Amino acid sequence: MDRILKGLSRFQKSVYPKHRDLFQKLALGQRPEALFITCADSRIDPCMLTQTKPGDLFISRVIGNIVPPYPDAIGGVSATIEYAVGVLGVVDIIVCGHTDCGVMKGVLNPEPLEPLTSVTAWLNYAQPARKAVAQHEETHSGPEFLLALTERNVVEQLGNLRTHPSVAARLDQGDLRLHGWVYDLGEGVVTSYDPEKAAFVRLETPKPKLRAGRRS
Ligand SMILES: [Zn+2]
């Protein structure tokens, strides 16, 4: 806890003063552009990953980046989605899974988690992903299966998102986009689900526009 309190003190003494204008503007309201739904895993820092500032992302963190289908398990995740979409008017929703996810490992090997009844019940929402991957993969374990499960879980949660009336209404209006990402923790690489290819493809940095008169 010492390190956390020292960090807070450093924030107040040196970080806050540098960004005072931003924080004072944010104190009056927020207009985040995206809802970022990701795992609670301590190794994911959505703002560092996307180089966004306070006020840019509305973040929902929950183990396994799981979105229960509506109207199942009305709770924190569902309420956060409804608020982001219906009140804040975000225009993008990103569901971001990640490599080495303990929750996905728990889906493959549930026995040690059985005494944890809440975790076990929550993992049931990842079972459709496990079943879908098991139909296509030859082996049902190992790193490739874990990655396939992690990816499929993101796709399933995008499907669950569409069952939420607030999301469905905005999708019908055509002013909301859904994105499925998988973040490779060790490599710093993000892949994104491409529905046309039915596969995850590496997200490339947008190329800077050439300036007029610049020779290629
Ligand atoms: Zn995780």
PDB file of C-alpha atoms and ligand atoms in Angstrom:
ATOM      1  CA  MET A   1       0.000   0.000   0.000  1.00  0.00           C
ATOM      2  CA  ASP A   2       2.971   2.295   0.652  1.00  0.00           C
ATOM      3  CA  ARG A   3       3.851   2.409  -3.031  1.00  0.00           C
ATOM      4  CA  ILE A   4       0.252   3.309  -3.930  1.00  0.00           C
ATOM      5  CA  LEU A   5       0.117   6.174  -1.401  1.00  0.00           C
ATOM      6  CA  LYS A   6       3.488   7.494  -2.567  1.00  0.00           C
ATOM      7  CA  GLY A   7       2.167   7.398  -6.128  1.00  0.00           C
ATOM      8  CA  LEU A   8      -0.914   9.373  -5.083  1.00  0.00           C
ATOM      9  CA  SER A   9       1.290  11.966  -3.452  1.00  0.00           C
ATOM     10  CA  ARG A  10       3.430  12.222  -6.599  1.00  0.00           C
ATOM     11  CA  PHE A  11       0.268  12.604  -8.702  1.00  0.00           C
ATOM     12  CA  GLN A  12      -0.954  15.464  -6.542  1.00  0.00           C
ATOM     13  CA  LYS A  13       2.394  17.246  -6.394  1.00  0.00           C
ATOM     14  CA  SER A  14       3.657  16.918  -9.934  1.00  0.00           C
ATOM     15  CA  VAL A  15       1.197  15.275 -12.363  1.00  0.00           C
ATOM     16  CA  TYR A  16      -2.025  17.110 -11.485  1.00  0.00           C
ATOM     17  CA  PRO A  17      -0.506  20.612 -11.727  1.00  0.00           C
ATOM     18  CA  LYS A  18       0.729  19.864 -15.264  1.00  0.00           C
ATOM     19  CA  HIS A  19      -2.757  18.852 -16.408  1.00  0.00           C
ATOM     20  CA  ARG A  20      -4.819  21.173 -14.220  1.00  0.00           C
ATOM     21  CA  ASP A  21      -6.783  22.613 -17.151  1.00  0.00           C
ATOM     22  CA  LEU A  22      -7.830  19.163 -18.380  1.00  0.00           C
ATOM     23  CA  PHE A  23      -8.908  17.988 -14.923  1.00  0.00           C
ATOM     24  CA  GLN A  24     -10.844  21.175 -14.234  1.00  0.00           C
ATOM     25  CA  LYS A  25     -12.633  20.850 -17.572  1.00  0.00           C
ATOM     26  CA  LEU A  26     -13.405  17.195 -16.846  1.00  0.00           C
ATOM     27  CA  ALA A  27     -14.761  18.132 -13.426  1.00  0.00           C
ATOM     28  CA  LEU A  28     -17.697  19.753 -15.259  1.00  0.00           C
ATOM     29  CA  GLY A  29     -18.644  16.714 -17.358  1.00  0.00           C
ATOM     30  CA  GLN A  30     -17.505  13.902 -19.606  1.00  0.00           C
ATOM     31  CA  ARG A  31     -17.965  13.015 -23.255  1.00  0.00           C
ATOM     32  CA  PRO A  32     -16.003   9.788 -23.754  1.00  0.00           C
ATOM     33  CA  GLU A  33     -15.808   8.559 -27.330  1.00  0.00           C
ATOM     34  CA  ALA A  34     -15.710   4.841 -26.570  1.00  0.00           C
ATOM     35  CA  LEU A  35     -16.803   2.212 -24.099  1.00  0.00           C
ATOM     36  CA  PHE A  36     -13.850  -0.089 -23.460  1.00  0.00           C
ATOM     37  CA  ILE A  37     -14.819  -3.452 -21.977  1.00  0.00           C
ATOM     38  CA  THR A  38     -11.837  -5.479 -20.852  1.00  0.00           C
ATOM     39  CA  CYS A  39     -10.651  -8.026 -18.318  1.00  0.00           C
ATOM     40  CA  ALA A  40      -9.869  -6.919 -14.764  1.00  0.00           C
ATOM     41  CA  ASP A  41      -6.361  -8.336 -15.262  1.00  0.00           C
ATOM     42  CA  SER A  42      -3.785  -6.047 -13.652  1.00  0.00           C
ATOM     43  CA  ARG A  43      -1.538  -6.192 -16.714  1.00  0.00           C
ATOM     44  CA  ILE A  44      -3.953  -4.306 -18.951  1.00  0.00           C
ATOM     45  CA  ASP A  45      -3.874  -0.525 -18.897  1.00  0.00           C
ATOM     46  CA  PRO A  46      -6.470   0.641 -21.476  1.00  0.00           C
ATOM     47  CA  CYS A  47      -5.334   4.264 -21.409  1.00  0.00           C
ATOM     48  CA  MET A  48      -1.651   3.366 -21.778  1.00  0.00           C
ATOM     49  CA  LEU A  49      -2.483   0.881 -24.531  1.00  0.00           C
ATOM     50  CA  THR A  50      -4.503   3.391 -26.533  1.00  0.00           C
ATOM     51  CA  GLN A  51      -2.578   6.478 -25.391  1.00  0.00           C
ATOM     52  CA  THR A  52      -5.802   8.148 -24.358  1.00  0.00           C
ATOM     53  CA  LYS A  53      -6.347  10.703 -21.636  1.00  0.00           C
ATOM     54  CA  PRO A  54      -8.771  10.824 -18.699  1.00  0.00           C
ATOM     55  CA  GLY A  55     -12.200  11.539 -20.160  1.00  0.00           C
ATOM     56  CA  ASP A  56     -11.591   9.655 -23.428  1.00  0.00           C
ATOM     57  CA  LEU A  57     -12.613   6.106 -22.472  1.00  0.00           C
ATOM     58  CA  PHE A  58     -15.559   4.863 -20.429  1.00  0.00           C
ATOM     59  CA  ILE A  59     -14.158   1.624 -19.019  1.00  0.00           C
ATOM     60  CA  SER A  60     -15.911  -1.525 -17.822  1.00  0.00           C
ATOM     61  CA  ARG A  61     -13.569  -4.055 -16.280  1.00  0.00           C
ATOM     62  CA  VAL A  62     -14.712  -7.518 -15.419  1.00  0.00           C
ATOM     63  CA  ILE A  63     -12.957 -10.879 -15.363  1.00  0.00           C
ATOM     64  CA  GLY A  64     -12.920 -12.506 -18.770  1.00  0.00           C
ATOM     65  CA  ASN A  65     -14.277  -9.323 -20.456  1.00  0.00           C
ATOM     66  CA  ILE A  66     -17.641 -11.029 -20.369  1.00  0.00           C
ATOM     67  CA  VAL A  67     -20.907  -9.338 -21.312  1.00  0.00           C
ATOM     68  CA  PRO A  68     -23.902 -11.323 -20.072  1.00  0.00           C
ATOM     69  CA  PRO A  69     -26.646 -11.482 -22.707  1.00  0.00           C
ATOM     70  CA  TYR A  70     -29.688  -9.328 -21.984  1.00  0.00           C
ATOM     71  CA  PRO A  71     -31.743  -9.754 -19.786  1.00  0.00           C
ATOM     72  CA  ASP A  72     -29.584 -12.343 -18.058  1.00  0.00           C
ATOM     73  CA  ALA A  73     -27.611 -11.260 -14.993  1.00  0.00           C
ATOM     74  CA  ILE A  74     -28.633  -7.615 -14.922  1.00  0.00           C
ATOM     75  CA  GLY A  75     -25.818  -6.065 -12.974  1.00  0.00           C
ATOM     76  CA  GLY A  76     -22.786  -3.847 -13.216  1.00  0.00           C
ATOM     77  CA  VAL A  77     -21.782  -4.736 -16.757  1.00  0.00           C
ATOM     78  CA  SER A  78     -25.292  -4.349 -18.216  1.00  0.00           C
ATOM     79  CA  ALA A  79     -25.881  -1.061 -16.391  1.00  0.00           C
ATOM     80  CA  THR A  80     -22.515   0.297 -17.524  1.00  0.00           C
ATOM     81  CA  ILE A  81     -23.291  -0.567 -21.151  1.00  0.00           C
ATOM     82  CA  GLU A  82     -26.742   1.046 -20.984  1.00  0.00           C
ATOM     83  CA  TYR A  83     -25.321   4.209 -19.405  1.00  0.00           C
ATOM     84  CA  ALA A  84     -22.461   4.470 -21.908  1.00  0.00           C
ATOM     85  CA  VAL A  85     -24.700   3.930 -24.917  1.00  0.00           C
ATOM     86  CA  GLY A  86     -27.921   5.599 -23.761  1.00  0.00           C
ATOM     87  CA  VAL A  87     -26.671   8.529 -21.685  1.00  0.00           C
ATOM     88  CA  LEU A  88     -23.081   9.276 -22.721  1.00  0.00           C
ATOM     89  CA  GLY A  89     -23.676   8.437 -26.377  1.00  0.00           C
ATOM     90  CA  VAL A  90     -20.379   6.655 -27.043  1.00  0.00           C
ATOM     91  CA  VAL A  91     -19.909   5.892 -30.732  1.00  0.00           C
ATOM     92  CA  ASP A  92     -17.627   2.857 -30.387  1.00  0.00           C
ATOM     93  CA  ILE A  93     -17.590  -0.161 -28.090  1.00  0.00           C
ATOM     94  CA  ILE A  94     -14.401  -2.188 -27.854  1.00  0.00           C
ATOM     95  CA  VAL A  95     -14.409  -5.609 -26.198  1.00  0.00           C
ATOM     96  CA  CYS A  96     -10.766  -6.377 -25.461  1.00  0.00           C
ATOM     97  CA  GLY A  97      -9.590  -9.840 -24.458  1.00  0.00           C
ATOM     98  CA  HIS A  98      -5.949 -10.657 -23.809  1.00  0.00           C
ATOM     99  CA  THR A  99      -3.328 -13.387 -23.898  1.00  0.00           C
ATOM    100  CA  ASP A 100      -2.554 -15.447 -20.784  1.00  0.00           C
ATOM    101  CA  CYS A 101      -6.049 -14.730 -19.404  1.00  0.00           C
ATOM    102  CA  GLY A 102      -6.530 -16.620 -16.127  1.00  0.00           C
ATOM    103  CA  VAL A 103     -10.268 -16.701 -16.728  1.00  0.00           C
ATOM    104  CA  MET A 104      -9.906 -18.360 -20.125  1.00  0.00           C
ATOM    105  CA  LYS A 105      -7.520 -20.866 -18.518  1.00  0.00           C
ATOM    106  CA  GLY A 106     -10.212 -21.441 -15.890  1.00  0.00           C
ATOM    107  CA  VAL A 107     -12.727 -22.226 -18.625  1.00  0.00           C
ATOM    108  CA  LEU A 108     -10.374 -24.942 -19.880  1.00  0.00           C
ATOM    109  CA  ASN A 109      -9.565 -26.226 -16.421  1.00  0.00           C
ATOM    110  CA  PRO A 110     -12.504 -25.370 -14.125  1.00  0.00           C
ATOM    111  CA  GLU A 111     -11.826 -27.794 -11.274  1.00  0.00           C
ATOM    112  CA  PRO A 112      -9.548 -25.593  -9.119  1.00  0.00           C
ATOM    113  CA  LEU A 113     -12.130 -22.795  -9.339  1.00  0.00           C
ATOM    114  CA  GLU A 114     -15.118 -24.907  -8.295  1.00  0.00           C
ATOM    115  CA  PRO A 115     -15.104 -23.696  -4.638  1.00  0.00           C
ATOM    116  CA  LEU A 116     -15.446 -20.137  -5.996  1.00  0.00           C
ATOM    117  CA  THR A 117     -19.146 -20.203  -6.787  1.00  0.00           C
ATOM    118  CA  SER A 118     -19.413 -16.665  -8.192  1.00  0.00           C
ATOM    119  CA  VAL A 119     -16.414 -17.148 -10.472  1.00  0.00           C
ATOM    120  CA  THR A 120     -17.704 -20.522 -11.627  1.00  0.00           C
ATOM    121  CA  ALA A 121     -21.154 -19.102 -12.414  1.00  0.00           C
ATOM    122  CA  TRP A 122     -19.562 -16.191 -14.299  1.00  0.00           C
ATOM    123  CA  LEU A 123     -17.396 -18.554 -16.368  1.00  0.00           C
ATOM    124  CA  ASN A 124     -20.551 -20.191 -17.704  1.00  0.00           C
ATOM    125  CA  TYR A 125     -20.864 -17.170 -20.001  1.00  0.00           C
ATOM    126  CA  ALA A 126     -17.652 -18.310 -21.712  1.00  0.00           C
ATOM    127  CA  GLN A 127     -18.873 -21.857 -22.298  1.00  0.00           C
ATOM    128  CA  PRO A 128     -20.459 -21.081 -25.708  1.00  0.00           C
ATOM    129  CA  ALA A 129     -16.994 -19.909 -26.826  1.00  0.00           C
ATOM    130  CA  ARG A 130     -15.340 -23.092 -25.550  1.00  0.00           C
ATOM    131  CA  LYS A 131     -17.924 -25.257 -27.309  1.00  0.00           C
ATOM    132  CA  ALA A 132     -17.569 -23.334 -30.577  1.00  0.00           C
ATOM    133  CA  VAL A 133     -13.777 -23.639 -30.552  1.00  0.00           C
ATOM    134  CA  ALA A 134     -13.862 -27.313 -29.525  1.00  0.00           C
ATOM    135  CA  GLN A 135     -15.842 -28.078 -32.699  1.00  0.00           C
ATOM    136  CA  HIS A 136     -13.089 -26.730 -34.924  1.00  0.00           C
ATOM    137  CA  GLU A 137      -9.811 -27.412 -33.150  1.00  0.00           C
ATOM    138  CA  GLU A 138      -8.215 -30.841 -33.145  1.00  0.00           C
ATOM    139  CA  THR A 139      -6.579 -30.483 -29.743  1.00  0.00           C
ATOM    140  CA  HIS A 140      -8.593 -29.177 -26.815  1.00  0.00           C
ATOM    141  CA  SER A 141      -5.687 -27.798 -24.811  1.00  0.00           C
ATOM    142  CA  GLY A 142      -2.394 -25.998 -25.318  1.00  0.00           C
ATOM    143  CA  PRO A 143      -1.544 -22.416 -26.238  1.00  0.00           C
ATOM    144  CA  GLU A 144      -3.222 -22.480 -29.647  1.00  0.00           C
ATOM    145  CA  PHE A 145      -6.510 -23.638 -28.181  1.00  0.00           C
ATOM    146  CA  LEU A 146      -6.224 -21.016 -25.426  1.00  0.00           C
ATOM    147  CA  LEU A 147      -5.712 -18.258 -28.010  1.00  0.00           C
ATOM    148  CA  ALA A 148      -8.581 -19.574 -30.153  1.00  0.00           C
ATOM    149  CA  LEU A 149     -10.802 -19.615 -27.058  1.00  0.00           C
ATOM    150  CA  THR A 150      -9.727 -16.084 -26.086  1.00  0.00           C
ATOM    151  CA  GLU A 151     -10.577 -14.835 -29.583  1.00  0.00           C
ATOM    152  CA  ARG A 152     -13.866 -16.706 -29.799  1.00  0.00           C
ATOM    153  CA  ASN A 153     -14.849 -15.427 -26.364  1.00  0.00           C
ATOM    154  CA  VAL A 154     -14.485 -11.856 -27.648  1.00  0.00           C
ATOM    155  CA  VAL A 155     -16.686 -12.667 -30.657  1.00  0.00           C
ATOM    156  CA  GLU A 156     -19.326 -14.255 -28.397  1.00  0.00           C
ATOM    157  CA  GLN A 157     -19.353 -11.178 -26.155  1.00  0.00           C
ATOM    158  CA  LEU A 158     -19.887  -8.942 -29.209  1.00  0.00           C
ATOM    159  CA  GLY A 159     -22.928 -11.111 -29.958  1.00  0.00           C
ATOM    160  CA  ASN A 160     -24.121 -10.734 -26.375  1.00  0.00           C
ATOM    161  CA  LEU A 161     -23.696  -6.960 -26.635  1.00  0.00           C
ATOM    162  CA  ARG A 162     -26.150  -6.913 -29.547  1.00  0.00           C
ATOM    163  CA  THR A 163     -28.851  -8.469 -27.311  1.00  0.00           C
ATOM    164  CA  HIS A 164     -28.871  -5.334 -25.120  1.00  0.00           C
ATOM    165  CA  PRO A 165     -31.778  -3.118 -26.256  1.00  0.00           C
ATOM    166  CA  SER A 166     -29.783   0.099 -25.885  1.00  0.00           C
ATOM    167  CA  VAL A 167     -27.025  -1.309 -28.118  1.00  0.00           C
ATOM    168  CA  ALA A 168     -29.465  -2.824 -30.648  1.00  0.00           C
ATOM    169  CA  ALA A 169     -31.304   0.501 -30.967  1.00  0.00           C
ATOM    170  CA  ARG A 170     -28.113   2.455 -31.666  1.00  0.00           C
ATOM    171  CA  LEU A 171     -26.893  -0.200 -34.117  1.00  0.00           C
ATOM    172  CA  ASP A 172     -30.245   0.116 -35.947  1.00  0.00           C
ATOM    173  CA  GLN A 173     -29.701   3.860 -36.150  1.00  0.00           C
ATOM    174  CA  GLY A 174     -26.245   3.196 -37.604  1.00  0.00           C
ATOM    175  CA  ASP A 175     -24.373   5.400 -35.170  1.00  0.00           C
ATOM    176  CA  LEU A 176     -22.614   2.787 -33.039  1.00  0.00           C
ATOM    177  CA  ARG A 177     -19.731   0.483 -33.981  1.00  0.00           C
ATOM    178  CA  LEU A 178     -18.604  -2.683 -32.201  1.00  0.00           C
ATOM    179  CA  HIS A 179     -14.981  -3.863 -32.175  1.00  0.00           C
ATOM    180  CA  GLY A 180     -13.438  -7.080 -30.874  1.00  0.00           C
ATOM    181  CA  TRP A 181      -9.786  -6.943 -29.874  1.00  0.00           C
ATOM    182  CA  VAL A 182      -7.238  -9.328 -28.423  1.00  0.00           C
ATOM    183  CA  TYR A 183      -4.215  -7.765 -26.762  1.00  0.00           C
ATOM    184  CA  ASP A 184      -0.966  -9.723 -26.705  1.00  0.00           C
ATOM    185  CA  LEU A 185       0.499  -8.705 -23.349  1.00  0.00           C
ATOM    186  CA  GLY A 186       4.068  -9.752 -24.068  1.00  0.00           C
ATOM    187  CA  GLU A 187       4.305  -8.320 -27.574  1.00  0.00           C
ATOM    188  CA  GLY A 188       2.199  -5.172 -27.258  1.00  0.00           C
ATOM    189  CA  VAL A 189       0.293  -6.265 -30.360  1.00  0.00           C
ATOM    190  CA  VAL A 190      -3.467  -5.906 -30.793  1.00  0.00           C
ATOM    191  CA  THR A 191      -5.507  -7.950 -33.252  1.00  0.00           C
ATOM    192  CA  SER A 192      -9.040  -7.006 -34.222  1.00  0.00           C
ATOM    193  CA  TYR A 193     -11.907  -9.199 -35.366  1.00  0.00           C
ATOM    194  CA  ASP A 194     -12.641  -8.873 -39.070  1.00  0.00           C
ATOM    195  CA  PRO A 195     -16.175 -10.238 -39.632  1.00  0.00           C
ATOM    196  CA  GLU A 196     -15.606 -10.625 -43.394  1.00  0.00           C
ATOM    197  CA  LYS A 197     -12.556 -12.813 -42.857  1.00  0.00           C
ATOM    198  CA  ALA A 198     -14.030 -14.358 -39.690  1.00  0.00           C
ATOM    199  CA  ALA A 199     -10.547 -13.926 -38.235  1.00  0.00           C
ATOM    200  CA  PHE A 200      -8.486 -11.636 -36.037  1.00  0.00           C
ATOM    201  CA  VAL A 201      -6.085  -9.419 -37.947  1.00  0.00           C
ATOM    202  CA  ARG A 202      -3.314  -7.225 -36.649  1.00  0.00           C
ATOM    203  CA  LEU A 203      -4.353  -3.635 -36.088  1.00  0.00           C
ATOM    204  CA  GLU A 204      -1.961  -1.414 -37.946  1.00  0.00           C
ATOM    205  CA  THR A 205      -1.197   2.138 -37.044  1.00  0.00           C
ATOM    206  CA  PRO A 206      -2.920   4.456 -39.525  1.00  0.00           C
ATOM    207  CA  LYS A 207      -0.324   5.708 -41.996  1.00  0.00           C
ATOM    208  CA  PRO A 208       0.313   9.453 -41.793  1.00  0.00           C
ATOM    209  CA  LYS A 209      -1.113  11.348 -44.757  1.00  0.00           C
ATOM    210  CA  LEU A 210       1.500  12.465 -47.274  1.00  0.00           C
ATOM    211  CA  ARG A 211       1.970  16.180 -47.374  1.00  0.00           C
ATOM    212  CA  ALA A 212       1.402  17.915 -50.692  1.00  0.00           C
ATOM    213  CA  GLY A 213       4.566  18.106 -52.750  1.00  0.00           C
ATOM    214  CA  ARG A 214       6.353  15.415 -50.756  1.00  0.00           C
ATOM    215  CA  ARG A 215       8.198  12.929 -52.917  1.00  0.00           C
ATOM    216  CA  SER A 216       7.584   9.287 -52.214  1.00  0.00           C
TER     217      SER A 216
HETATM  218 ZN    ZN B   1      -8.155 -11.945 -18.236  1.00  0.00          ZN
END
